[in-house]
Structures are given as C-alpha cells and as structure tokens.
Amino acid sequence: MSETMTDYTGLFRLEGKRAALIGAGGIGREAALALSAHGAEVTCLDKNPATAKSTAAEAGGHARELDITNAEAVAQAAEALGDIDVLVLTAATNVRKRILDYTPVEFDRVVALNLKATFTVLQAFGRQMVQRGQGSIIVFSSVRGFVVEPGQAVYAATKAGAIQLVKTAAAEFGEAGVRVNAIAPGVVETPLTNQIKENPDWHNAYAKKSALARWAQPSELAGAVVYLASDAATYVTGSTLMVDGGWTAIDGRYTPPN
C-alpha cells in the first residue's frame, strides 16, 4: 500500500490564512509583506497607528492601533479579529545600561513590553487558537536570549524569558493543534539598533562577530516567518529558529594572515 504523495509546490503558500502582525515597523514590516506575498490576509497592529496604516497599505491588508502593554486592549483586539491563523509578535524595546546604572523605571519599561506583554499576547491570541484547534504563533526573541554583553542584562533576561514562554505555550497548546515558536535574530539594521550604528567601531565589531561578518537586513528575517507560519513547519513547535548569521555558532573571529 503506497503512501499518499505530498504536493510540495504549495508548501509555503498561505492562501486562506489570516495573519495578525504585532509591531509593524522594521522587521515587522518585512514580515507583513512576505506573509501577504505568500497569500495571507494580514492585519498590522502597532502602538503607532501611522506605522500600522503604512505597512498595511503596502501589504494590502488592514491596520489597527494596539498597545500590547494594555492587557484589556490585547484581549479586545484578539476578540475583534476573531479567527486568526498566524500571529507574529515583533514588538520590543531596549535600554542599554549596565546593571549598576539601571533605574527601576527603565527596568519596568523593558520588562513590561518584552516579557509581560508577550505573555499577554500569548494568552489572548492563544486562547482563540486553542478553541479553534489550529494556529501558528511566532514570537521574536534575540541572540541575547542565549549570549550577553555588558549593558544588556534586562533585555537579555526578557528575551530568554520569551523563549521559555514560547516553550511552555507550545507544551500547553500543542494537544489542541496550535504551534508556538520563536525566532532569534542577530544584529539587524532597525531603529532599535541606531545607538550601535552611530558608532563606527561598535558597528564594525558587531559585524565581525557573526560568521557572515555583516549585519542582517530586516528582509532576511521574513523567510523564517513564512516558514513557521506555513505547512512546511507543521511538525515544528517549541523551537527557536536562529537567524543570526552564525553569531551563536562561533566563539570570536580571527583570520590568520596567509
């Protein structure tokens, strides 16, 4: 008795899928465009309504203002959007300071968005998906969830925490058919990294840290989003997909002279 042949030609297509993209600038913009290009109907959500509208217009989708640090607003958005097949969360913030210089207000601000709001989004949209018995949730973490440097304590802690939230959600939602994964970028040319880019020495040091010896463009993260959203990843859950140019694969770089 022969096995049923899989049609691989449409494995990455997303026709008929409804996607919600939270954090519509930078990487989020590229993710929205990629999801739309593969056939998904995209709703862009962002604290800045202009950003949401701009990306939605480019992606041929819908826009909605949303502050994910407001749990009630997140619950209302999940309810209003209804049957979402794919959820992508890219929103994050960072305050680069050493532990001894951090203020309680700064700590609370980073944790509120990067960790607490991630939990809130997983809870609200995960509830809808579990009830339907299907869905893919994609949360953006970072290489800082694995490796650190001075000045990254709180950001790194929240990104490591996000990975553990993803794993737990995958374990809890899996029996209902809902997949939950993380993407961990390396250094990407986005507004969040402006502080680094403004210092040439710092910028070049980061570039040389990866195996590819360069920074990533936001568009280079979009393929990972499409993969995890699509039927190409139906048996992938609880995972963290590294899109870091080999940053976490190597321990420094030294190229000896010929």
mmCIF file of C-alpha atoms in Angstrom:
data_model
loop_
_atom_site.group_PDB
_atom_site.id
_atom_site.type_symbol
_atom_site.label_atom_id
_atom_site.label_comp_id
_atom_site.label_asym_id
_atom_site.label_seq_id
_atom_site.Cartn_x
_atom_site.Cartn_y
_atom_site.Cartn_z
ATOM 1 C CA MET A 1 0.000 0.000 0.000
ATOM 2 C CA SER A 2 1.671 3.220 -1.173
ATOM 3 C CA GLU A 3 1.864 6.390 0.885
ATOM 4 C CA THR A 4 -0.077 9.454 -0.226
ATOM 5 C CA MET A 5 2.191 11.781 -2.186
ATOM 6 C CA THR A 6 2.636 15.265 -0.713
ATOM 7 C CA ASP A 7 2.300 18.204 -3.072
ATOM 8 C CA TYR A 8 5.363 20.224 -2.146
ATOM 9 C CA THR A 9 4.720 23.000 -4.661
ATOM 10 C CA GLY A 10 2.344 24.819 -2.323
ATOM 11 C CA LEU A 11 4.007 24.003 0.970
ATOM 12 C CA PHE A 12 4.870 27.634 1.748
ATOM 13 C CA ARG A 13 1.672 29.165 0.376
ATOM 14 C CA LEU A 14 -0.687 30.882 2.804
ATOM 15 C CA GLU A 15 -3.852 31.404 0.794
ATOM 16 C CA GLY A 16 -6.922 31.429 3.018
ATOM 17 C CA LYS A 17 -4.833 32.219 6.113
ATOM 18 C CA ARG A 18 -5.477 35.272 8.283
ATOM 19 C CA ALA A 19 -2.370 36.701 9.915
ATOM 20 C CA ALA A 20 -2.001 39.281 12.685
ATOM 21 C CA LEU A 21 1.323 41.128 12.820
ATOM 22 C CA ILE A 22 2.064 42.980 16.075
ATOM 23 C CA GLY A 23 4.851 45.510 15.684
ATOM 24 C CA ALA A 24 4.531 46.768 12.115
ATOM 25 C CA GLY A 25 7.821 48.613 11.628
ATOM 26 C CA GLY A 26 11.281 47.304 10.760
ATOM 27 C CA ILE A 27 11.286 43.504 10.808
ATOM 28 C CA GLY A 28 7.512 43.547 11.265
ATOM 29 C CA ARG A 29 7.035 45.456 8.026
ATOM 30 C CA GLU A 30 9.047 42.889 6.065
ATOM 31 C CA ALA A 31 7.212 40.018 7.747
ATOM 32 C CA ALA A 32 3.872 41.545 6.776
ATOM 33 C CA LEU A 33 4.960 41.983 3.159
ATOM 34 C CA ALA A 34 6.261 38.410 2.988
ATOM 35 C CA LEU A 35 3.126 36.892 4.514
ATOM 36 C CA SER A 36 0.980 38.872 2.092
ATOM 37 C CA ALA A 37 3.154 37.856 -0.865
ATOM 38 C CA HIS A 38 2.528 34.225 0.017
ATOM 39 C CA GLY A 39 -1.223 34.723 0.058
ATOM 40 C CA ALA A 40 -2.126 35.590 3.648
ATOM 41 C CA GLU A 41 -4.585 38.312 4.614
ATOM 42 C CA VAL A 42 -2.605 40.492 7.015
ATOM 43 C CA THR A 43 -3.737 42.783 9.816
ATOM 44 C CA CYS A 44 -0.987 45.086 11.077
ATOM 45 C CA LEU A 45 -1.154 46.158 14.719
ATOM 46 C CA ASP A 46 1.110 48.770 16.245
ATOM 47 C CA LYS A 47 1.139 51.305 19.072
ATOM 48 C CA ASN A 48 1.812 53.917 16.389
ATOM 49 C CA PRO A 49 -1.280 53.998 14.146
ATOM 50 C CA ALA A 50 0.657 55.634 11.306
ATOM 51 C CA THR A 51 3.115 52.726 11.249
ATOM 52 C CA ALA A 52 0.285 50.199 11.238
ATOM 53 C CA LYS A 53 -1.503 52.003 8.396
ATOM 54 C CA SER A 54 1.637 52.430 6.302
ATOM 55 C CA THR A 55 2.629 48.764 6.467
ATOM 56 C CA ALA A 56 -0.956 47.601 5.973
ATOM 57 C CA ALA A 57 -1.216 49.725 2.830
ATOM 58 C CA GLU A 58 1.939 48.150 1.428
ATOM 59 C CA ALA A 59 0.787 44.642 2.337
ATOM 60 C CA GLY A 60 -2.734 45.177 1.032
ATOM 61 C CA GLY A 61 -4.095 44.442 4.494
ATOM 62 C CA HIS A 62 -5.778 46.051 7.460
ATOM 63 C CA ALA A 63 -4.477 48.284 10.265
ATOM 64 C CA ARG A 64 -5.312 48.561 13.936
ATOM 65 C CA GLU A 65 -3.778 50.583 16.746
ATOM 66 C CA LEU A 66 -2.717 48.430 19.697
ATOM 67 C CA ASP A 67 -0.617 48.968 22.810
ATOM 68 C CA ILE A 68 0.225 45.452 23.956
ATOM 69 C CA THR A 69 1.169 46.664 27.445
ATOM 70 C CA ASN A 70 -2.586 47.190 27.892
ATOM 71 C CA ALA A 71 -3.910 43.700 28.634
ATOM 72 C CA GLU A 72 -7.538 44.715 28.184
ATOM 73 C CA ALA A 73 -6.791 46.189 24.757
ATOM 74 C CA VAL A 74 -4.994 42.999 23.706
ATOM 75 C CA ALA A 75 -7.941 40.855 24.772
ATOM 76 C CA GLN A 76 -10.328 43.129 22.881
ATOM 77 C CA ALA A 77 -8.161 43.001 19.752
ATOM 78 C CA ALA A 78 -7.980 39.200 19.833
ATOM 79 C CA GLU A 79 -11.752 39.011 20.214
ATOM 80 C CA ALA A 80 -12.397 41.558 17.461
ATOM 81 C CA LEU A 81 -10.051 39.947 14.955
ATOM 82 C CA GLY A 82 -11.600 36.536 15.524
ATOM 83 C CA ASP A 83 -10.221 33.592 13.570
ATOM 84 C CA ILE A 84 -6.501 34.312 13.259
ATOM 85 C CA ASP A 85 -4.370 31.523 11.777
ATOM 86 C CA VAL A 86 -0.952 33.157 12.213
ATOM 87 C CA LEU A 87 0.225 35.555 14.905
ATOM 88 C CA VAL A 88 3.621 37.265 14.663
ATOM 89 C CA LEU A 89 4.936 39.343 17.581
ATOM 90 C CA THR A 90 7.960 41.550 16.867
ATOM 91 C CA ALA A 91 7.395 44.474 19.259
ATOM 92 C CA ALA A 92 10.260 45.071 21.700
ATOM 93 C CA THR A 93 12.318 47.769 23.397
ATOM 94 C CA ASN A 94 15.749 48.061 24.964
ATOM 95 C CA VAL A 95 17.606 50.320 27.383
ATOM 96 C CA ARG A 96 21.341 49.712 27.068
ATOM 97 C CA LYS A 97 22.766 50.314 30.524
ATOM 98 C CA ARG A 98 24.883 48.383 32.961
ATOM 99 C CA ILE A 99 23.149 46.831 35.942
ATOM 100 C CA LEU A 100 24.548 49.384 38.404
ATOM 101 C CA ASP A 101 23.184 52.251 36.300
ATOM 102 C CA TYR A 102 19.694 50.879 35.627
ATOM 103 C CA THR A 103 16.723 52.634 37.191
ATOM 104 C CA PRO A 104 13.590 50.840 38.396
ATOM 105 C CA VAL A 105 11.527 52.800 35.851
ATOM 106 C CA GLU A 106 13.737 51.620 32.979
ATOM 107 C CA PHE A 107 13.629 48.035 34.248
ATOM 108 C CA ASP A 108 9.844 48.082 34.441
ATOM 109 C CA ARG A 109 9.514 49.587 30.948
ATOM 110 C CA VAL A 110 11.624 46.901 29.252
ATOM 111 C CA VAL A 111 10.043 44.033 31.188
ATOM 112 C CA ALA A 112 6.514 45.368 30.606
ATOM 113 C CA LEU A 113 6.856 45.263 26.824
ATOM 114 C CA ASN A 114 9.316 42.449 26.163
ATOM 115 C CA LEU A 115 8.107 39.915 28.718
ATOM 116 C CA LYS A 116 4.784 40.756 30.356
ATOM 117 C CA ALA A 117 3.189 41.831 27.074
ATOM 118 C CA THR A 118 4.483 38.691 25.376
ATOM 119 C CA PHE A 119 2.631 36.661 27.995
ATOM 120 C CA THR A 120 -0.490 38.790 27.490
ATOM 121 C CA VAL A 121 -0.411 38.271 23.708
ATOM 122 C CA LEU A 122 0.195 34.532 24.021
ATOM 123 C CA GLN A 123 -2.702 34.260 26.431
ATOM 124 C CA ALA A 124 -5.232 36.287 24.425
ATOM 125 C CA PHE A 125 -4.488 35.019 20.936
ATOM 126 C CA GLY A 126 -3.542 31.552 22.138
ATOM 127 C CA ARG A 127 -6.955 31.174 23.753
ATOM 128 C CA GLN A 128 -8.659 31.871 20.432
ATOM 129 C CA MET A 129 -6.436 29.415 18.563
ATOM 130 C CA VAL A 130 -6.821 26.656 21.136
ATOM 131 C CA GLN A 131 -10.588 26.983 20.950
ATOM 132 C CA ARG A 132 -10.420 26.601 17.161
ATOM 133 C CA GLY A 133 -7.857 23.800 17.300
ATOM 134 C CA GLN A 134 -5.300 25.356 14.951
ATOM 135 C CA GLY A 135 -2.838 28.186 14.533
ATOM 136 C CA SER A 136 0.804 29.235 14.478
ATOM 137 C CA ILE A 137 2.283 31.780 16.885
ATOM 138 C CA ILE A 138 5.703 33.277 16.160
ATOM 139 C CA VAL A 139 7.467 35.354 18.822
ATOM 140 C CA PHE A 140 10.641 37.303 18.123
ATOM 141 C CA SER A 141 13.361 36.745 20.699
ATOM 142 C CA SER A 142 17.063 37.504 20.121
ATOM 143 C CA VAL A 143 20.550 36.059 20.305
ATOM 144 C CA ARG A 144 20.584 37.921 23.611
ATOM 145 C CA GLY A 145 18.351 35.176 24.930
ATOM 146 C CA PHE A 146 21.478 32.989 24.775
ATOM 147 C CA VAL A 147 24.573 35.202 24.871
ATOM 148 C CA VAL A 148 25.113 38.574 26.511
ATOM 149 C CA GLU A 149 27.422 41.560 26.781
ATOM 150 C CA PRO A 150 27.729 44.433 29.271
ATOM 151 C CA GLY A 151 24.690 46.678 29.187
ATOM 152 C CA GLN A 152 22.217 44.025 28.067
ATOM 153 C CA ALA A 153 21.090 42.486 31.357
ATOM 154 C CA VAL A 154 17.398 43.355 31.322
ATOM 155 C CA TYR A 155 16.901 42.995 27.571
ATOM 156 C CA ALA A 156 18.672 39.627 27.597
ATOM 157 C CA ALA A 157 16.640 38.428 30.572
ATOM 158 C CA THR A 158 13.373 39.316 28.842
ATOM 159 C CA LYS A 159 14.411 37.649 25.585
ATOM 160 C CA ALA A 160 15.432 34.475 27.421
ATOM 161 C CA GLY A 161 12.120 34.643 29.262
ATOM 162 C CA ALA A 162 10.238 34.967 25.983
ATOM 163 C CA ILE A 163 11.843 31.742 24.770
ATOM 164 C CA GLN A 164 10.687 29.926 27.894
ATOM 165 C CA LEU A 165 7.180 31.334 27.459
ATOM 166 C CA VAL A 166 7.198 30.025 23.882
ATOM 167 C CA LYS A 167 8.277 26.563 25.013
ATOM 168 C CA THR A 168 5.615 26.443 27.705
ATOM 169 C CA ALA A 169 2.897 27.691 25.358
ATOM 170 C CA ALA A 170 3.959 25.055 22.826
ATOM 171 C CA ALA A 171 3.610 22.380 25.503
ATOM 172 C CA GLU A 172 0.222 23.648 26.657
ATOM 173 C CA PHE A 173 -1.300 24.446 23.249
ATOM 174 C CA GLY A 174 0.141 21.512 21.321
ATOM 175 C CA GLU A 175 -2.607 18.996 22.017
ATOM 176 C CA ALA A 176 -5.081 21.457 20.512
ATOM 177 C CA GLY A 177 -3.034 21.648 17.311
ATOM 178 C CA VAL A 178 -1.526 25.086 17.922
ATOM 179 C CA ARG A 179 2.179 25.591 17.222
ATOM 180 C CA VAL A 180 4.309 28.182 19.047
ATOM 181 C CA ASN A 181 7.865 29.051 18.013
ATOM 182 C CA ALA A 182 10.459 31.772 18.429
ATOM 183 C CA ILE A 183 12.841 33.467 16.020
ATOM 184 C CA ALA A 184 16.153 34.739 17.369
ATOM 185 C CA PRO A 185 17.795 37.338 15.121
ATOM 186 C CA GLY A 186 21.363 38.546 15.452
ATOM 187 C CA VAL A 187 22.187 42.177 14.696
ATOM 188 C CA VAL A 188 19.655 43.706 12.316
ATOM 189 C CA GLU A 189 19.566 47.162 10.743
ATOM 190 C CA THR A 190 16.497 48.541 12.551
ATOM 191 C CA PRO A 191 15.688 51.646 14.633
ATOM 192 C CA LEU A 192 16.295 49.559 17.770
ATOM 193 C CA THR A 193 19.999 49.329 16.864
ATOM 194 C CA ASN A 194 20.545 53.006 15.987
ATOM 195 C CA GLN A 195 22.730 53.521 19.050
ATOM 196 C CA ILE A 196 25.174 50.918 17.735
ATOM 197 C CA LYS A 197 25.086 52.054 14.118
ATOM 198 C CA GLU A 198 26.001 55.610 15.107
ATOM 199 C CA ASN A 199 29.368 54.383 16.440
ATOM 200 C CA PRO A 200 31.506 53.001 13.543
ATOM 201 C CA ASP A 201 33.801 50.956 15.805
ATOM 202 C CA TRP A 202 30.845 49.410 17.606
ATOM 203 C CA HIS A 203 29.038 48.760 14.313
ATOM 204 C CA ASN A 204 32.061 47.062 12.756
ATOM 205 C CA ALA A 205 32.733 44.967 15.855
ATOM 206 C CA TYR A 206 29.189 43.607 15.708
ATOM 207 C CA ALA A 207 29.508 42.873 12.004
ATOM 208 C CA LYS A 208 32.696 40.871 12.539
ATOM 209 C CA LYS A 209 31.140 38.843 15.356
ATOM 210 C CA SER A 210 28.937 36.773 13.039
ATOM 211 C CA ALA A 211 30.157 34.022 10.725
ATOM 212 C CA LEU A 212 28.943 36.068 7.748
ATOM 213 C CA ALA A 213 30.790 39.158 9.020
ATOM 214 C CA ARG A 214 27.921 41.554 8.360
ATOM 215 C CA TRP A 215 24.656 42.865 9.735
ATOM 216 C CA ALA A 216 21.288 41.492 8.631
ATOM 217 C CA GLN A 217 18.649 43.439 6.763
ATOM 218 C CA PRO A 218 15.067 43.177 8.108
ATOM 219 C CA SER A 219 14.022 41.397 4.909
ATOM 220 C CA GLU A 220 16.347 38.499 5.775
ATOM 221 C CA LEU A 221 14.107 37.576 8.715
ATOM 222 C CA ALA A 222 10.955 37.326 6.594
ATOM 223 C CA GLY A 223 11.644 33.851 5.214
ATOM 224 C CA ALA A 224 11.789 32.386 8.710
ATOM 225 C CA VAL A 225 8.382 33.913 9.463
ATOM 226 C CA VAL A 226 6.814 32.461 6.322
ATOM 227 C CA TYR A 227 8.336 29.045 7.061
ATOM 228 C CA LEU A 228 6.998 28.867 10.622
ATOM 229 C CA ALA A 229 3.596 30.172 9.503
ATOM 230 C CA SER A 230 3.245 27.674 6.685
ATOM 231 C CA ASP A 231 2.517 23.977 6.268
ATOM 232 C CA ALA A 232 6.249 23.479 5.727
ATOM 233 C CA ALA A 233 6.553 23.640 9.537
ATOM 234 C CA THR A 234 3.555 21.580 10.663
ATOM 235 C CA TYR A 235 5.749 19.458 12.983
ATOM 236 C CA VAL A 236 7.801 22.359 14.340
ATOM 237 C CA THR A 237 6.799 23.735 17.745
ATOM 238 C CA GLY A 238 8.551 24.853 20.895
ATOM 239 C CA SER A 239 11.623 25.688 18.822
ATOM 240 C CA THR A 240 13.817 28.748 18.485
ATOM 241 C CA LEU A 241 14.972 29.368 14.941
ATOM 242 C CA MET A 242 18.316 31.167 14.937
ATOM 243 C CA VAL A 243 18.597 33.732 12.153
ATOM 244 C CA ASP A 244 21.812 35.268 13.393
ATOM 245 C CA GLY A 245 24.371 34.878 10.621
ATOM 246 C CA GLY A 246 26.168 32.276 12.723
ATOM 247 C CA TRP A 247 26.596 34.637 15.706
ATOM 248 C CA THR A 248 25.924 31.915 18.293
ATOM 249 C CA ALA A 249 27.810 29.257 16.320
ATOM 250 C CA ILE A 250 31.254 30.792 16.670
ATOM 251 C CA ASP A 251 33.415 31.992 19.549
ATOM 252 C CA GLY A 252 35.007 35.120 18.175
ATOM 253 C CA ARG A 253 36.742 35.585 14.845
ATOM 254 C CA TYR A 254 40.397 35.650 13.914
ATOM 255 C CA THR A 255 41.557 35.184 10.349
ATOM 256 C CA PRO A 256 45.312 34.407 10.342
ATOM 257 C CA PRO A 257 47.437 36.062 7.650
ATOM 258 C CA ASN A 258 48.368 33.939 4.621
#
